[in-house]
């Protein structure tokens, strides 16, 4: 399979998952202080890594179980921290009402 097709498939899977994980993570962390949000974000990212690579991947993609190294765990922790930082900055902004239910 050409690399461009693999990248497109990967993007089609990861982009909606990242959005969904971000919405769910924001819902989880909205009650906490800034420092707690960063710590919870890191834990949330690591939890996503464990679920994706050690629960879902061996079951759904058994041939793709070789890339579960430290860099993948680190990148998921960074995702959680970035989600927390974005939530903190949006919470301090006047342009977004985080208490509004946009999806309902």
Short mmCIF file of N, CA and C in Angstrom, two decimals:
data_model
loop_
_atom_site.label_atom_id
_atom_site.label_comp_id
_atom_site.label_asym_id
_atom_site.label_seq_id
_atom_site.Cartn_x
_atom_site.Cartn_y
_atom_site.Cartn_z
N UNK A 1 0.85 -1.17 0.00
CA UNK A 1 0.00 0.00 0.00
C UNK A 1 0.89 1.24 0.00
N UNK A 2 0.61 2.22 -0.86
CA UNK A 2 1.44 3.45 -0.89
C UNK A 2 1.37 4.22 0.42
N UNK A 3 2.46 4.93 0.72
CA UNK A 3 2.56 5.67 1.97
C UNK A 3 1.46 6.72 2.09
N UNK A 4 1.09 7.36 0.98
CA UNK A 4 0.03 8.38 1.02
C UNK A 4 -1.29 7.77 1.48
N UNK A 5 -1.60 6.57 1.03
CA UNK A 5 -2.84 5.91 1.47
C UNK A 5 -2.80 5.57 2.95
N UNK A 6 -1.65 5.12 3.42
CA UNK A 6 -1.51 4.79 4.84
C UNK A 6 -1.69 6.06 5.67
N UNK A 7 -1.09 7.15 5.23
CA UNK A 7 -1.21 8.42 5.97
C UNK A 7 -2.66 8.90 5.98
N UNK A 8 -3.36 8.76 4.87
CA UNK A 8 -4.76 9.18 4.80
C UNK A 8 -5.63 8.34 5.73
N UNK A 9 -5.43 7.05 5.73
CA UNK A 9 -6.19 6.16 6.61
C UNK A 9 -5.89 6.48 8.06
N UNK A 10 -4.62 6.70 8.37
CA UNK A 10 -4.23 7.05 9.73
C UNK A 10 -4.88 8.35 10.18
N UNK A 11 -4.88 9.35 9.31
CA UNK A 11 -5.52 10.63 9.61
C UNK A 11 -7.02 10.47 9.81
N UNK A 12 -7.65 9.66 8.98
CA UNK A 12 -9.10 9.45 9.09
C UNK A 12 -9.47 8.75 10.39
N UNK A 13 -8.57 7.98 10.94
CA UNK A 13 -8.82 7.30 12.22
C UNK A 13 -8.48 8.22 13.40
N UNK A 14 -7.31 8.86 13.36
CA UNK A 14 -6.82 9.60 14.52
C UNK A 14 -7.48 10.95 14.72
N UNK A 15 -7.84 11.66 13.67
CA UNK A 15 -8.44 12.98 13.83
C UNK A 15 -9.78 12.91 14.57
N UNK A 16 -10.73 12.08 14.14
CA UNK A 16 -11.99 12.02 14.90
C UNK A 16 -11.80 11.46 16.31
N UNK A 17 -10.88 10.51 16.48
CA UNK A 17 -10.60 9.99 17.82
C UNK A 17 -10.04 11.08 18.73
N UNK A 18 -9.12 11.89 18.22
CA UNK A 18 -8.54 12.96 19.01
C UNK A 18 -9.60 13.99 19.41
N UNK A 19 -10.49 14.31 18.50
CA UNK A 19 -11.57 15.25 18.81
C UNK A 19 -12.47 14.67 19.89
N UNK A 20 -12.86 13.42 19.73
CA UNK A 20 -13.74 12.78 20.72
C UNK A 20 -13.04 12.68 22.08
N UNK A 21 -11.77 12.27 22.08
CA UNK A 21 -11.02 12.18 23.33
C UNK A 21 -10.88 13.57 23.97
N UNK A 22 -10.69 14.61 23.16
CA UNK A 22 -10.59 15.97 23.68
C UNK A 22 -11.88 16.44 24.33
N UNK A 23 -13.02 16.19 23.68
CA UNK A 23 -14.31 16.57 24.28
C UNK A 23 -14.54 15.82 25.59
N UNK A 24 -14.28 14.53 25.59
CA UNK A 24 -14.49 13.74 26.79
C UNK A 24 -13.53 14.18 27.90
N UNK A 25 -12.27 14.42 27.54
CA UNK A 25 -11.29 14.88 28.52
C UNK A 25 -11.66 16.23 29.11
N UNK A 26 -12.14 17.15 28.28
CA UNK A 26 -12.56 18.46 28.78
C UNK A 26 -13.73 18.32 29.76
N UNK A 27 -14.63 17.43 29.45
CA UNK A 27 -15.76 17.18 30.36
C UNK A 27 -15.26 16.64 31.70
N UNK A 28 -14.25 15.79 31.67
CA UNK A 28 -13.72 15.21 32.90
C UNK A 28 -12.97 16.22 33.76
N UNK A 29 -12.20 17.11 33.15
CA UNK A 29 -11.27 17.95 33.90
C UNK A 29 -11.82 19.32 34.27
N UNK A 30 -13.01 19.66 33.83
CA UNK A 30 -13.49 21.04 33.99
C UNK A 30 -13.70 21.47 35.44
N UNK A 31 -13.73 20.56 36.37
CA UNK A 31 -14.00 20.89 37.77
C UNK A 31 -12.74 21.14 38.60
N UNK A 32 -11.57 21.04 38.00
CA UNK A 32 -10.34 21.03 38.78
C UNK A 32 -9.52 22.31 38.58
N UNK A 33 -8.52 22.49 39.44
CA UNK A 33 -7.60 23.63 39.34
C UNK A 33 -6.64 23.42 38.16
N UNK A 34 -5.91 24.47 37.83
CA UNK A 34 -5.00 24.41 36.68
C UNK A 34 -3.93 23.32 36.83
N UNK A 35 -3.30 23.24 38.00
CA UNK A 35 -2.25 22.23 38.19
C UNK A 35 -2.85 20.83 38.13
N UNK A 36 -4.00 20.66 38.75
CA UNK A 36 -4.66 19.34 38.70
C UNK A 36 -5.05 18.99 37.28
N UNK A 37 -5.47 19.98 36.50
CA UNK A 37 -5.84 19.73 35.10
C UNK A 37 -4.64 19.20 34.32
N UNK A 38 -3.47 19.79 34.53
CA UNK A 38 -2.27 19.32 33.81
C UNK A 38 -1.90 17.90 34.23
N UNK A 39 -1.98 17.62 35.51
CA UNK A 39 -1.66 16.27 36.00
C UNK A 39 -2.69 15.25 35.48
N UNK A 40 -3.96 15.62 35.57
CA UNK A 40 -5.01 14.72 35.06
C UNK A 40 -4.90 14.55 33.55
N UNK A 41 -4.53 15.63 32.84
CA UNK A 41 -4.34 15.53 31.40
C UNK A 41 -3.25 14.54 31.03
N UNK A 42 -2.14 14.59 31.76
CA UNK A 42 -1.05 13.64 31.52
C UNK A 42 -1.51 12.21 31.79
N UNK A 43 -2.22 12.02 32.88
CA UNK A 43 -2.75 10.69 33.20
C UNK A 43 -3.77 10.22 32.19
N UNK A 44 -4.59 11.14 31.73
CA UNK A 44 -5.60 10.83 30.72
C UNK A 44 -4.92 10.39 29.42
N UNK A 45 -3.89 11.13 29.01
CA UNK A 45 -3.15 10.76 27.80
C UNK A 45 -2.51 9.39 27.92
N UNK A 46 -1.92 9.11 29.09
CA UNK A 46 -1.32 7.79 29.30
C UNK A 46 -2.40 6.70 29.30
N UNK A 47 -3.55 7.00 29.87
CA UNK A 47 -4.66 6.04 29.85
C UNK A 47 -5.12 5.73 28.44
N UNK A 48 -5.16 6.76 27.59
CA UNK A 48 -5.52 6.55 26.18
C UNK A 48 -4.49 5.64 25.52
N UNK A 49 -3.21 5.87 25.82
CA UNK A 49 -2.15 5.02 25.27
C UNK A 49 -2.36 3.56 25.68
N UNK A 50 -2.59 3.32 26.95
CA UNK A 50 -2.76 1.95 27.44
C UNK A 50 -3.97 1.29 26.78
N UNK A 51 -5.08 2.00 26.72
CA UNK A 51 -6.29 1.43 26.10
C UNK A 51 -6.07 1.15 24.62
N UNK A 52 -5.51 2.14 23.91
CA UNK A 52 -5.33 1.98 22.46
C UNK A 52 -4.31 0.90 22.10
N UNK A 53 -3.17 0.91 22.78
CA UNK A 53 -2.07 0.03 22.37
C UNK A 53 -2.06 -1.32 23.06
N UNK A 54 -2.66 -1.43 24.23
CA UNK A 54 -2.58 -2.69 24.96
C UNK A 54 -3.93 -3.39 25.11
N UNK A 55 -5.01 -2.73 24.71
CA UNK A 55 -6.33 -3.37 24.76
C UNK A 55 -6.91 -3.48 23.35
N UNK A 56 -7.07 -2.34 22.68
CA UNK A 56 -7.74 -2.34 21.37
C UNK A 56 -6.84 -2.89 20.27
N UNK A 57 -5.60 -2.40 20.20
CA UNK A 57 -4.71 -2.78 19.11
C UNK A 57 -4.43 -4.29 19.02
N UNK A 58 -4.13 -4.97 20.12
CA UNK A 58 -3.89 -6.42 20.00
C UNK A 58 -5.13 -7.18 19.54
N UNK A 59 -6.29 -6.68 19.87
CA UNK A 59 -7.53 -7.33 19.47
C UNK A 59 -7.90 -6.98 18.02
N UNK A 60 -7.83 -5.68 17.67
CA UNK A 60 -8.29 -5.24 16.34
C UNK A 60 -7.21 -5.33 15.27
N UNK A 61 -5.97 -5.09 15.64
CA UNK A 61 -4.86 -5.08 14.68
C UNK A 61 -3.70 -5.91 15.21
N UNK A 62 -3.85 -7.23 15.28
CA UNK A 62 -2.78 -8.04 15.87
C UNK A 62 -1.45 -7.96 15.14
N UNK A 63 -1.46 -7.59 13.87
CA UNK A 63 -0.20 -7.48 13.13
C UNK A 63 0.53 -6.17 13.43
N UNK A 64 -0.10 -5.24 14.12
CA UNK A 64 0.48 -3.92 14.38
C UNK A 64 0.89 -3.74 15.84
N UNK A 65 1.34 -4.76 16.49
CA UNK A 65 1.65 -4.65 17.92
C UNK A 65 3.11 -4.37 18.22
N UNK A 66 3.91 -4.06 17.22
CA UNK A 66 5.34 -3.88 17.48
C UNK A 66 5.72 -2.46 17.85
N UNK A 67 4.89 -1.46 17.62
CA UNK A 67 5.29 -0.07 17.83
C UNK A 67 4.80 0.54 19.12
N UNK A 68 4.86 -0.20 20.21
CA UNK A 68 4.31 0.29 21.47
C UNK A 68 5.37 0.80 22.41
N UNK A 69 6.33 1.51 21.88
CA UNK A 69 7.45 1.94 22.69
C UNK A 69 7.19 3.20 23.49
N UNK A 70 8.26 3.66 24.10
CA UNK A 70 8.22 4.82 24.97
C UNK A 70 7.77 6.07 24.24
N UNK A 71 8.15 6.23 22.99
CA UNK A 71 7.79 7.45 22.25
C UNK A 71 6.27 7.55 22.08
N UNK A 72 5.60 6.43 21.88
CA UNK A 72 4.14 6.47 21.77
C UNK A 72 3.49 6.83 23.09
N UNK A 73 3.99 6.31 24.19
CA UNK A 73 3.46 6.68 25.50
C UNK A 73 3.69 8.16 25.76
N UNK A 74 4.90 8.64 25.44
CA UNK A 74 5.24 10.05 25.63
C UNK A 74 4.34 10.95 24.79
N UNK A 75 4.09 10.58 23.55
CA UNK A 75 3.26 11.43 22.68
C UNK A 75 1.81 11.48 23.18
N UNK A 76 1.33 10.41 23.76
CA UNK A 76 -0.03 10.43 24.31
C UNK A 76 -0.09 11.26 25.60
N UNK A 77 0.96 11.21 26.40
CA UNK A 77 1.02 12.06 27.59
C UNK A 77 1.06 13.53 27.17
N UNK A 78 1.83 13.84 26.12
CA UNK A 78 1.88 15.21 25.60
C UNK A 78 0.51 15.65 25.08
N UNK A 79 -0.23 14.75 24.44
CA UNK A 79 -1.59 15.06 24.00
C UNK A 79 -2.44 15.46 25.19
N UNK A 80 -2.38 14.70 26.28
CA UNK A 80 -3.18 15.01 27.46
C UNK A 80 -2.80 16.35 28.08
N UNK A 81 -1.51 16.64 28.14
CA UNK A 81 -1.05 17.92 28.68
C UNK A 81 -1.49 19.07 27.77
N UNK A 82 -1.36 18.88 26.46
CA UNK A 82 -1.80 19.91 25.51
C UNK A 82 -3.30 20.15 25.63
N UNK A 83 -4.07 19.09 25.80
CA UNK A 83 -5.51 19.23 25.99
C UNK A 83 -5.79 20.05 27.25
N UNK A 84 -5.06 19.77 28.33
CA UNK A 84 -5.24 20.52 29.57
C UNK A 84 -4.86 21.98 29.42
N UNK A 85 -3.74 22.25 28.75
CA UNK A 85 -3.32 23.64 28.52
C UNK A 85 -4.34 24.39 27.67
N UNK A 86 -4.85 23.75 26.65
CA UNK A 86 -5.86 24.39 25.81
C UNK A 86 -7.12 24.67 26.62
N UNK A 87 -7.53 23.73 27.45
CA UNK A 87 -8.71 23.93 28.27
C UNK A 87 -8.50 25.10 29.23
N UNK A 88 -7.34 25.17 29.87
CA UNK A 88 -7.04 26.26 30.80
C UNK A 88 -7.09 27.60 30.08
N UNK A 89 -6.46 27.68 28.91
CA UNK A 89 -6.44 28.96 28.18
C UNK A 89 -7.83 29.33 27.69
N UNK A 90 -8.64 28.37 27.26
CA UNK A 90 -10.01 28.68 26.84
C UNK A 90 -10.88 29.08 28.02
N UNK A 91 -10.63 28.49 29.19
CA UNK A 91 -11.42 28.83 30.37
C UNK A 91 -11.17 30.27 30.80
N UNK A 92 -9.97 30.80 30.54
CA UNK A 92 -9.64 32.17 30.89
C UNK A 92 -10.05 33.16 29.81
N UNK A 93 -10.46 32.67 28.66
CA UNK A 93 -10.82 33.51 27.53
C UNK A 93 -12.27 34.01 27.67
N UNK A 94 -12.53 35.18 27.12
CA UNK A 94 -13.90 35.71 27.10
C UNK A 94 -14.68 35.24 25.88
N UNK A 95 -14.02 34.59 24.95
CA UNK A 95 -14.68 34.24 23.69
C UNK A 95 -15.40 32.91 23.70
N UNK A 96 -15.09 32.04 24.66
CA UNK A 96 -15.69 30.71 24.70
C UNK A 96 -16.33 30.48 26.06
N UNK A 97 -17.59 30.08 26.07
CA UNK A 97 -18.27 29.73 27.31
C UNK A 97 -18.20 28.21 27.46
N UNK A 98 -17.30 27.77 28.33
CA UNK A 98 -17.09 26.32 28.49
C UNK A 98 -18.21 25.65 29.26
N UNK A 99 -19.10 26.42 29.87
CA UNK A 99 -20.23 25.84 30.56
C UNK A 99 -21.43 25.62 29.64
N UNK A 100 -21.36 26.16 28.44
CA UNK A 100 -22.43 25.97 27.46
C UNK A 100 -22.33 24.57 26.87
N UNK A 101 -23.46 23.95 26.65
CA UNK A 101 -23.48 22.59 26.09
C UNK A 101 -23.61 22.70 24.57
N UNK A 102 -22.48 22.77 23.88
CA UNK A 102 -22.47 22.94 22.44
C UNK A 102 -22.99 21.74 21.68
N UNK A 103 -22.88 20.57 22.24
CA UNK A 103 -23.24 19.36 21.52
C UNK A 103 -24.67 18.89 21.82
N UNK A 104 -25.39 19.59 22.68
CA UNK A 104 -26.73 19.13 23.01
C UNK A 104 -27.80 19.88 22.26
#
